[in-house]
Amino acid sequence: MIIPDNETATDMIYFEAISASVARVIRDAGDAPLTVGVHGDWGAGKSSVLLMLENEFADDDRTSVVRFNGWLFQGLEDAKTVVIETIIDQLLRDRATSTKLKDASLKLLKRVDLMKVASKAGGLALTGLTGIPSPDMVSSLMDMGKGLLAAGKDIDVSDVTGFVNSVTGCLGEAEAETLPTHIHAFRDEFLELLRAADIDRLVVVVDDLDRCLPETAIETLEAIRLFLFVPGAAFVIAADEGMIEYAVRSHFPDLPLSSGPSTYARNYLEKLIQVPFRLPPLGYVETKTYLSLLIAGRSFAANSKEFGALLELGRESLRRPWDGAGLNRSQIEEKLGSVSAELENALQLADQLAYPLAEGAQGNPRQIKRFLNTLNLRLAIAEERKIIDDINPAALAKLMLAERFQTEFFERIEAEAAVSGSSKIVERIEAAMKKENDERDSIKPKTATKKPVSIDTPSENDPLSSDWVRRWAAVSPALTGQDLRPYLFVSRDRKALFTSGSALALKEDWIEKLCGSTLGARAAAVEVAKLTPGEIEQIFDVVAARVRTATDMKKKPAGVDGLVELCKISAPLQTPTVRLLAELPTGSLGPWAATGWEAMLTDQNAKTEFKKLKQEWAKLDSNAPLQLAAGGTRRSKSKGAG
């Protein structure tokens, strides 16, 4: 079952505490105008907090809550006018029987219409003496009015003035307005609108502002501060602070970089938003509880009594996450009577994934849901292909962790397991971690003060040098001895992995020999030469992947002799081989990379590329052995004066 990736009022991460805190701040402020920011990365749960905030005021008849999403109207309407019209529409729905509100709305909407016309015509520039549009505005309005009033007939200034007056009803007033006067009048009329609505508080929740283009984001914020920031109004703005700062810098490119300890963009944001709330990333216990509830939710109806009880237990564990370890089985048994098989699987999978996801996804709820959705989708594919019995969901999830957070490491596993189903690097890492744990466990308490267990220090390129890989290897289940091909098969949404199906698996012995000794590679090449060019290229890809993922490049990696033999029997593979050499890390390459290739290369393009590559290596002062092997000379270091 796919988990919907949208805002929800079902609180699985105890963000209701944040929405309740925001509601409390709004109530405590009385009728003072207020702006509150709910900040966090994309997918952190901002929209859900806003939805929970709406629920906080659901039973409060003295408060009207208006939701505004500028992203929905981006490019369609002027942001300032849309947010104002959205508020008016919602108030009219909430107080449909109020005649005073309807009258106040009509008066305010006239000003909104004038803003629309002025915006399209090039500015709100009413002259102080006459109250008619400025010349620039007239010129633009003439173009607009041709199609609307004259059906192609030319019109003059008086026609345009009449057109504006018919739209807004604002130009024939006795007292002409300047721009500042218009803004003050708008604020007064907006305040009059709130009084006519007979409410104590208007709460406007602004969502997805960080998805808008910079111009839309700034227009929305400025509409709030210039026109709507009046007593009785509160605005809750959900946005990623970094994106809003970017919008400020884009909209005001000439601003200095900084002002004192803060940037001008940060100062602008802090001027607009008085009270910032920042959504924290999920920690280990929070991630584990969230995973448990998400996975368990597949076996319970969303509104079922059982899931409600489970949700309450989860939220209880989240109140003091530093004291516990997530959902407790004994508490679940006490609350539900028993732990079902589905719930037990959910708890086990959550326990397995919690730490890597808390670290890899940086506690982001959306990233966690996306991971689970990908896992569910791949299990569904396995079920439809009738291979679900070959796949352990926990093992698939473990491989997906490597795929998602350690791409190069996963590609190495993929290259090794694509043929035989097993991965030597996984077997070596899991064996090393098991040995380390066994030796640590064998130390008795009385000898605890002795020198700790010594494990050989891996090289920098060895996956064992990565703390993440070591933690990953400790995640259950162990993959040693498992056929990984079914897992890679359902994970092949990134590229075609099994292009030759079982036919490539039959050539496993030849591939192993090509990655073995020089004599073994020559013997295998005799058999490979009998294959079609396409089959030879497939074998080349597997051997090249072995070379590319080797951990020690100082000495010739296993598979290089095999590449040489393959290039001898198939000239089109010579250029890809040279390009493979160019991809390898030059800082750790040994002399082998620059020697012995000329005699094998017969393709002119490959010869030319290899010659250029050697010339680059010959200038490489940072790798003396490779530089000398490529025909370069070391630059003598000048001695300093005595």
XYZ file of C-alpha atoms in Angstrom:
642
model
C 0.000 0.000 0.000
C 1.380 3.401 -1.015
C 1.494 5.984 1.772
C -0.010 9.325 0.604
C 2.569 12.112 0.583
C 0.333 15.002 1.568
C -0.594 16.938 4.686
C -2.452 14.992 7.328
C -4.124 15.648 10.641
C -3.167 12.137 11.811
C -0.240 13.046 14.024
C 2.384 10.273 14.006
C 5.329 12.460 15.035
C 3.684 14.529 17.786
C 3.745 17.796 15.855
C 0.376 18.527 17.413
C 2.391 19.986 20.293
C 3.773 22.566 17.851
C 0.371 23.430 16.372
C -1.048 23.785 19.889
C 1.845 26.086 20.806
C 1.214 28.266 17.752
C -2.489 28.463 18.652
C -1.560 29.461 22.189
C 0.721 32.256 20.935
C -2.109 33.578 18.758
C -4.621 33.535 21.619
C -2.175 35.119 24.075
C -1.523 37.997 21.634
C -5.107 39.243 22.049
C -6.098 41.373 19.077
C -2.555 42.567 18.308
C -1.518 41.903 14.683
C 0.813 38.921 14.529
C 2.955 36.973 12.057
C 4.183 33.480 12.958
C 6.606 31.442 10.884
C 6.599 27.638 10.737
C 9.982 26.806 9.247
C 11.525 23.567 8.094
C 12.939 21.782 5.061
C 10.659 20.497 2.312
C 8.895 17.438 3.652
C 9.485 18.340 7.303
C 5.734 18.442 8.050
C 4.895 22.162 7.782
C 1.634 21.627 5.879
C 0.496 19.040 8.418
C 1.181 21.494 11.250
C -1.027 24.059 9.493
C -3.800 21.491 9.104
C -3.562 20.622 12.813
C -3.624 24.354 13.591
C -6.915 24.703 11.695
C -8.301 21.905 13.880
C -7.212 23.819 16.986
C -9.689 26.573 16.062
C -12.388 24.320 14.573
C -14.741 24.768 17.551
C -13.990 28.463 18.080
C -16.865 30.442 16.587
C -15.066 33.714 17.296
C -12.134 32.816 15.054
C -12.133 32.466 11.265
C -9.300 30.460 9.703
C -8.405 31.080 6.063
C -5.989 28.819 4.137
C -4.024 30.433 1.314
C -1.690 28.609 -1.080
C 0.109 31.036 -3.374
C 1.548 28.175 -5.409
C -1.925 27.394 -6.775
C -2.285 30.873 -8.306
C 1.305 31.477 -9.378
C 1.413 33.024 -12.825
C -2.375 33.350 -12.996
C -3.124 36.324 -10.761
C -1.378 39.092 -8.882
C -0.361 37.582 -5.529
C -1.399 40.640 -3.497
C -4.935 40.695 -4.825
C -5.428 36.914 -4.650
C -4.581 36.670 -0.956
C -6.972 39.536 -0.185
C -9.795 38.050 -2.260
C -9.264 34.642 -0.632
C -9.735 36.188 2.805
C -12.891 38.040 1.748
C -14.397 34.910 0.168
C -13.770 32.839 3.301
C -15.237 35.462 5.618
C -18.355 35.674 3.445
C -18.748 31.886 3.683
C -18.215 31.902 7.442
C -20.672 34.784 7.996
C -23.046 34.299 5.084
C -25.999 36.028 6.789
C -24.237 39.264 7.715
C -25.444 42.237 5.640
C -22.817 44.533 7.174
C -20.086 42.119 6.073
C -21.410 42.006 2.500
C -21.427 45.805 2.290
C -17.904 46.072 3.703
C -16.744 43.340 1.284
C -18.122 45.184 -1.763
C -16.363 48.369 -0.706
C -13.053 46.590 -0.227
C -13.365 44.587 -3.441
C -13.585 47.851 -5.393
C -10.132 48.721 -4.133
C -8.920 45.246 -5.045
C -10.245 45.734 -8.588
C -8.387 49.037 -8.825
C -5.194 47.279 -7.725
C -5.687 44.691 -10.480
C -6.138 47.324 -13.187
C -3.226 49.386 -11.888
C -0.991 46.317 -11.737
C -1.757 45.350 -15.342
C -1.419 48.944 -16.512
C 2.014 49.512 -15.066
C 1.586 50.877 -11.559
C -0.754 52.344 -8.979
C 0.085 55.935 -9.818
C -3.008 58.127 -9.271
C -2.200 61.821 -9.517
C -2.812 63.889 -6.439
C -4.625 66.692 -8.287
C -7.093 64.995 -10.599
C -7.484 61.429 -9.363
C -7.111 60.098 -12.914
C -4.479 57.612 -14.045
C -0.957 58.755 -14.819
C 0.097 59.010 -18.522
C 1.903 55.666 -18.340
C -1.202 54.029 -16.938
C -3.361 55.630 -19.635
C -1.087 54.365 -22.397
C -1.301 50.806 -21.102
C -5.042 50.999 -20.527
C -5.610 52.176 -24.092
C -4.121 48.914 -25.330
C -6.342 46.962 -22.938
C -9.474 48.917 -23.804
C -9.303 48.530 -27.582
C -10.522 44.981 -27.494
C -12.943 45.482 -24.614
C -14.687 48.752 -25.526
C -14.240 49.616 -29.175
C -14.005 46.235 -30.929
C -10.928 47.431 -32.807
C -11.907 51.118 -32.994
C -9.330 53.621 -31.686
C -10.189 55.221 -28.350
C -8.941 58.314 -26.567
C -7.942 59.179 -22.984
C -11.503 59.890 -21.875
C -12.582 56.420 -23.016
C -9.858 54.832 -20.907
C -10.721 56.921 -17.868
C -14.340 55.877 -18.220
C -13.287 52.249 -18.568
C -11.308 52.349 -15.306
C -14.133 54.141 -13.550
C -16.666 51.521 -14.657
C -14.424 48.755 -13.335
C -13.536 50.240 -9.979
C -15.887 53.090 -9.197
C -12.923 54.764 -7.478
C -11.888 57.516 -9.906
C -14.850 59.824 -9.632
C -14.564 60.402 -5.901
C -14.297 63.904 -4.580
C -11.018 63.345 -2.812
C -8.164 62.135 -5.040
C -5.756 59.587 -3.620
C -2.021 59.262 -3.613
C -0.454 55.850 -3.178
C 0.188 56.240 0.596
C -3.376 57.457 1.055
C -4.673 54.448 -0.856
C -2.718 52.015 1.345
C -3.936 53.634 4.578
C -7.500 53.663 3.286
C -7.219 50.018 2.343
C -6.024 49.084 5.849
C -8.877 51.040 7.421
C -11.423 49.331 5.188
C -9.909 45.926 5.874
C -10.154 46.582 9.612
C -13.762 47.641 9.051
C -14.327 44.328 7.238
C -13.089 42.336 10.258
C -15.345 44.307 12.579
C -18.299 43.689 10.279
C -17.506 39.963 10.391
C -17.982 40.094 14.182
C -14.970 37.900 15.010
C -12.214 38.184 17.586
C -9.488 36.768 15.364
C -8.765 36.189 11.689
C -6.079 33.505 11.294
C -4.608 33.220 7.792
C -2.416 30.160 7.198
C -0.090 30.608 4.209
C 1.283 27.350 2.797
C 3.831 26.402 0.119
C 5.274 29.909 -0.090
C 8.758 28.413 -0.525
C 7.573 26.695 -3.727
C 6.619 29.978 -5.349
C 8.810 32.055 -7.621
C 10.641 34.849 -5.754
C 8.301 37.561 -7.093
C 5.175 35.724 -5.904
C 6.672 34.990 -2.478
C 7.696 38.616 -1.907
C 4.354 39.982 -3.168
C 2.472 37.737 -0.749
C 4.624 38.765 2.218
C 4.385 42.442 1.348
C 0.614 42.228 0.925
C 0.440 40.890 4.458
C 2.592 43.650 5.944
C 1.351 46.603 3.864
C -2.378 45.933 3.551
C -3.499 43.278 6.017
C -1.394 43.698 9.148
C -4.161 45.177 11.305
C -5.518 44.463 14.806
C -7.357 41.145 14.950
C -5.361 39.548 12.113
C -2.794 36.788 12.587
C -0.771 35.171 9.795
C 0.953 31.799 10.054
C 3.450 31.343 7.231
C 4.896 27.916 6.491
C 8.117 28.117 4.498
C 11.723 27.034 4.335
C 13.704 29.998 5.650
C 16.498 29.421 3.146
C 14.104 29.588 0.192
C 12.517 32.811 1.423
C 15.948 34.371 1.916
C 16.763 33.333 -1.645
C 13.539 35.016 -2.820
C 14.562 38.225 -1.022
C 18.021 38.209 -2.613
C 16.512 37.536 -6.060
C 13.863 40.243 -5.723
C 16.326 42.819 -4.342
C 19.587 41.970 -6.140
C 21.247 45.268 -5.216
C 21.024 44.705 -1.460
C 24.380 44.568 0.355
C 25.397 41.092 1.449
C 25.174 41.704 5.176
C 24.213 44.102 7.907
C 26.039 43.481 11.156
C 25.788 39.851 12.296
C 22.923 39.027 9.878
C 22.351 39.291 6.149
C 19.870 41.818 4.785
C 17.788 38.891 3.525
C 17.644 37.480 7.061
C 16.781 40.895 8.517
C 13.982 41.287 5.964
C 12.554 37.896 6.899
C 12.753 38.633 10.625
C 10.982 41.958 10.060
C 8.105 40.149 8.351
C 7.867 37.216 10.774
C 7.707 38.041 14.469
C 7.579 34.545 16.028
C 9.522 31.733 14.306
C 8.828 28.054 15.006
C 11.341 25.601 13.529
C 10.359 21.984 12.999
C 13.120 19.735 14.336
C 14.333 16.667 12.387
C 13.268 13.298 13.763
C 15.758 11.536 16.014
C 16.281 7.791 16.316
C 13.359 7.025 18.648
C 11.049 9.378 16.761
C 12.012 7.821 13.425
C 11.499 4.317 14.823
C 8.051 5.194 16.187
C 7.083 6.959 12.960
C 8.177 3.950 10.891
C 6.258 1.574 13.152
C 3.057 3.588 12.776
C 3.448 4.023 9.019
C 4.083 0.325 8.416
C 1.476 -0.851 10.913
C -1.046 1.482 9.310
C -1.155 -0.873 6.329
C -2.771 -3.605 8.427
C -5.297 -1.368 10.246
C -8.079 0.810 8.931
C -7.116 4.470 9.328
C -10.044 5.245 11.648
C -10.104 1.893 13.430
C -10.144 1.641 17.202
C -7.011 -0.540 17.114
C -4.974 1.975 15.127
C -6.196 4.790 17.365
C -4.907 2.896 20.414
C -1.590 2.234 18.680
C -1.314 5.883 17.684
C -1.872 6.957 21.279
C 0.900 4.595 22.456
C 3.216 6.017 19.818
C 2.524 9.580 20.841
C 3.067 8.633 24.472
C 6.535 7.329 23.596
C 7.255 10.573 21.705
C 6.503 12.796 24.691
C 9.836 11.822 26.276
C 11.847 10.186 23.474
C 15.087 10.313 25.457
C 13.597 7.936 28.043
C 12.494 5.090 25.773
C 13.104 3.075 22.652
C 9.892 3.584 20.715
C 6.787 1.450 20.824
C 6.908 -1.135 23.586
C 5.586 -4.636 22.823
C 4.322 -5.209 26.346
C 2.362 -1.956 26.227
C 0.915 -2.950 22.851
C -0.186 -6.330 24.225
C -1.785 -4.615 27.191
C -3.580 -2.116 24.984
C -4.563 -4.366 22.055
C -4.595 -7.777 23.728
C -1.898 -9.223 21.432
C 0.740 -8.315 18.870
C -0.395 -9.522 15.462
C 2.029 -10.995 12.945
C 1.669 -7.885 10.761
C 2.395 -5.592 13.697
C 5.365 -7.722 14.757
C 6.800 -7.432 11.240
C 6.257 -3.673 11.357
C 8.114 -3.369 14.655
C 11.008 -5.492 13.401
C 11.341 -3.585 10.135
C 11.143 -0.254 11.976
C 13.858 -1.398 14.364
C 16.029 -2.390 11.406
C 15.574 0.829 9.415
C 15.329 3.463 12.153
C 18.986 4.309 12.665
C 20.094 4.357 8.991
C 17.026 6.370 7.964
C 17.309 8.808 10.866
C 20.864 9.503 9.734
C 20.541 9.135 5.958
C 17.205 10.932 5.550
C 18.243 13.459 8.217
C 14.994 12.887 10.082
C 12.833 14.164 7.204
C 9.332 12.602 7.309
C 8.797 12.930 3.546
C 12.056 11.146 2.748
C 11.101 8.353 5.148
C 7.703 7.970 3.471
C 9.294 7.965 0.023
C 11.654 5.196 1.101
C 8.771 3.074 2.383
C 6.730 3.740 -0.753
C 9.613 2.594 -2.944
C 9.967 -0.525 -0.798
C 6.228 -1.252 -1.060
C 6.264 -0.692 -4.818
C 9.139 -3.125 -5.324
C 7.452 -5.750 -3.174
C 4.323 -5.277 -5.292
C 6.388 -5.826 -8.447
C 7.834 -9.009 -6.941
C 4.339 -10.219 -6.087
C 3.007 -9.552 -9.586
C 5.984 -11.350 -11.133
C 5.379 -14.332 -8.831
C 8.841 -14.050 -7.223
C 7.738 -12.711 -3.846
C 8.804 -15.979 -2.180
C 12.393 -15.249 -3.269
C 12.462 -11.905 -1.482
C 12.775 -11.095 2.198
C 11.411 -7.546 2.708
C 14.037 -6.861 5.372
C 16.873 -7.865 3.032
C 15.410 -5.730 0.235
C 15.171 -2.778 2.607
C 18.804 -3.245 3.645
C 19.985 -3.171 0.027
C 17.813 -0.126 -0.616
C 19.540 1.716 2.223
C 22.850 1.278 0.429
C 21.267 2.239 -2.899
C 19.764 5.410 -1.426
C 22.584 6.684 0.773
C 25.831 5.073 -0.511
C 25.498 4.941 -4.289
C 29.067 3.899 -5.152
C 29.042 1.126 -2.560
C 25.712 -0.163 -3.885
C 26.973 -0.124 -7.484
C 29.865 -2.297 -6.411
C 27.474 -4.791 -4.786
C 25.346 -4.635 -7.926
C 28.264 -5.323 -10.260
C 29.436 -8.314 -8.228
C 26.023 -9.852 -7.595
C 24.609 -9.392 -11.088
C 26.239 -12.605 -12.314
C 26.546 -15.057 -9.438
C 24.073 -13.544 -6.994
C 26.682 -13.052 -4.292
C 28.865 -10.068 -3.446
C 32.399 -10.579 -2.231
C 32.571 -7.105 -0.709
C 29.398 -7.738 1.341
C 30.709 -11.108 2.513
C 34.053 -9.563 3.509
C 32.491 -6.656 5.379
C 29.957 -8.790 7.219
C 32.667 -11.309 8.142
C 34.923 -8.527 9.447
C 32.121 -7.014 11.517
C 31.171 -10.431 12.920
C 34.778 -11.089 13.890
C 35.029 -7.698 15.544
C 31.815 -8.246 17.523
C 32.825 -11.783 18.528
C 36.213 -10.622 19.783
C 34.641 -7.744 21.675
C 32.096 -10.073 23.288
C 34.837 -12.499 24.304
C 36.510 -9.899 26.519
C 35.398 -10.589 30.067
C 34.547 -7.731 32.445
C 37.673 -8.324 34.528
C 39.868 -7.678 31.540
C 37.974 -4.633 30.412
C 40.877 -2.355 31.301
C 43.208 -4.153 28.923
C 44.024 -2.900 25.453
C 40.845 -2.952 23.327
C 40.380 -5.318 20.419
C 42.614 -4.340 17.505
C 41.128 -4.514 14.038
C 43.355 -3.951 11.020
C 42.980 -0.360 9.868
C 41.398 -0.390 6.401
C 42.704 1.793 3.595
C 40.951 5.027 2.732
C 39.164 3.509 -0.286
C 38.088 0.387 1.583
C 34.340 0.437 2.374
C 35.247 -0.760 5.880
C 36.748 2.673 6.506
C 33.229 4.164 6.274
C 31.347 4.337 9.571
C 28.077 4.282 7.630
C 28.998 1.041 5.834
C 30.040 -0.575 9.112
C 26.704 0.326 10.696
C 24.921 -0.851 7.560
C 26.662 -4.226 7.766
C 25.380 -4.640 11.327
C 21.770 -4.187 10.164
C 19.886 -7.478 10.071
C 19.540 -9.690 8.168
C 23.014 -10.648 6.970
C 23.223 -10.847 3.174
C 26.077 -13.356 3.068
C 24.930 -16.561 1.391
C 21.778 -14.992 -0.077
C 21.103 -14.829 -3.804
C 20.860 -11.080 -4.350
C 19.702 -11.215 -7.980
C 15.957 -11.193 -7.225
C 16.476 -8.067 -5.080
C 18.481 -6.336 -7.787
C 15.908 -7.367 -10.375
C 13.015 -5.588 -8.659
C 15.324 -2.620 -7.988
C 16.260 -2.122 -11.625
C 14.245 1.069 -12.086
C 17.503 2.967 -12.536
C 19.003 0.882 -15.346
C 18.700 -2.425 -17.154
C 20.694 -4.802 -15.000
C 19.977 -8.233 -16.456
C 20.160 -7.523 -20.164
C 21.048 -11.116 -21.007
C 19.096 -12.868 -18.268
C 20.330 -16.295 -17.324
C 22.621 -16.420 -20.352
C 25.092 -14.126 -18.611
C 24.951 -16.249 -15.479
C 26.095 -19.254 -17.536
C 29.287 -17.333 -18.395
C 30.112 -16.693 -14.731
C 33.160 -18.983 -14.827
C 34.603 -17.077 -17.764
C 34.090 -13.753 -15.975
C 35.797 -15.065 -12.831
C 38.767 -16.211 -14.910
C 38.942 -12.858 -16.678
C 39.135 -11.272 -13.211
C 41.766 -13.758 -12.055
C 45.326 -14.534 -13.151
C 46.874 -13.580 -16.480
C 46.880 -17.195 -17.678
C 43.263 -17.661 -16.584
C 42.227 -14.507 -18.463
C 43.887 -15.764 -21.648
C 42.148 -19.134 -21.368
C 38.756 -17.519 -20.828
C 39.295 -15.181 -23.788
C 39.546 -18.178 -26.111
C 35.978 -19.168 -25.199
C 34.637 -15.611 -25.095
C 35.923 -15.015 -28.637
C 33.290 -17.480 -29.880
C 30.427 -15.281 -28.637
C 28.548 -12.557 -30.491
C 29.807 -8.928 -30.211
C 26.834 -8.067 -28.013
C 27.568 -10.899 -25.578
C 31.258 -9.943 -25.449
C 30.267 -6.357 -24.620
C 28.042 -7.550 -21.765
C 30.924 -9.498 -20.268
C 33.175 -6.465 -20.736
C 30.712 -4.308 -18.748
C 30.821 -6.713 -15.787
C 34.632 -6.948 -15.778
C 34.976 -3.159 -16.179
C 32.651 -2.653 -13.174
C 34.934 -4.897 -11.099
C 37.943 -2.768 -12.040
C 36.093 0.500 -11.431
C 35.110 -0.485 -7.890
C 38.493 -1.882 -6.809
C 39.659 -0.527 -3.449
C 43.431 -0.500 -4.081
C 44.542 1.201 -7.287
C 48.237 1.232 -6.400
C 48.543 -2.299 -7.685
C 46.864 -3.607 -10.797
C 43.236 -4.456 -9.899
C 41.708 -7.823 -10.642
C 40.118 -7.684 -14.070
C 42.668 -5.484 -15.853
C 44.285 -8.507 -17.533
C 40.804 -9.589 -18.559
C 40.163 -6.193 -20.172
C 43.399 -6.543 -22.115
C 42.314 -9.934 -23.484
C 38.830 -8.657 -24.343
C 40.329 -5.688 -26.201
C 42.474 -8.098 -28.233
C 39.440 -10.040 -29.472
C 37.144 -7.008 -29.885
C 38.690 -3.748 -31.111
C 35.515 -1.669 -30.419
C 36.158 -2.217 -26.679
C 39.548 -0.484 -26.794
C 38.253 3.092 -26.615
C 35.891 2.315 -23.678
C 38.866 0.735 -21.900
C 41.006 3.862 -22.343
C 38.134 5.990 -21.088
C 37.788 3.708 -18.086
C 41.454 4.351 -17.269
C 40.776 8.094 -17.518
C 37.914 7.785 -14.998
C 40.040 6.136 -12.303
C 41.315 8.355 -9.454
C 44.699 9.668 -10.635
C 45.923 10.360 -7.116
C 45.901 6.667 -6.188
C 46.793 5.051 -9.540
C 49.899 2.872 -9.690
C 52.404 2.707 -12.599
C 50.514 -0.243 -14.113
C 47.946 2.157 -15.592
C 50.475 3.733 -17.967
C 52.356 0.653 -19.173
C 51.719 -2.294 -21.468
C 48.744 -0.894 -23.379
C 50.361 0.325 -26.632
C 51.095 -3.190 -27.900
C 47.463 -4.178 -27.474
C 45.783 -1.061 -28.925
C 45.007 -1.332 -32.636
C 42.091 1.120 -32.918
C 43.391 4.526 -34.032
C 40.922 6.497 -31.882
C 41.903 4.468 -28.820
C 45.593 5.066 -29.563
C 45.042 8.826 -29.830
C 43.053 9.036 -26.585
C 45.598 6.938 -24.679
C 48.456 9.110 -25.944
C 46.686 12.233 -24.645
C 45.967 10.490 -21.343
C 49.639 9.595 -20.874
C 50.632 13.183 -21.616
C 48.323 14.350 -18.820
C 49.746 11.764 -16.431
C 53.305 12.821 -17.377
C 52.570 16.276 -15.929
C 51.088 14.886 -12.716
C 53.475 16.010 -9.960
C 51.102 14.722 -7.256
C 51.682 11.053 -8.276
C 55.376 10.500 -8.969
C 55.222 6.754 -9.814
C 52.449 7.266 -12.371
C 54.149 10.391 -13.738
C 57.429 8.541 -14.350
C 55.677 5.494 -15.840
C 53.884 7.836 -18.286
C 57.225 9.236 -19.467
C 57.316 12.369 -17.398
C 60.228 13.726 -15.382
C 60.191 15.005 -11.842
C 60.732 18.709 -11.447
C 63.796 19.390 -9.323
C 63.085 21.386 -6.195
C 65.173 24.555 -5.992
C 67.254 24.828 -2.870
C 66.750 27.833 -0.743
C 69.636 30.256 -0.174
C 71.718 29.535 2.856
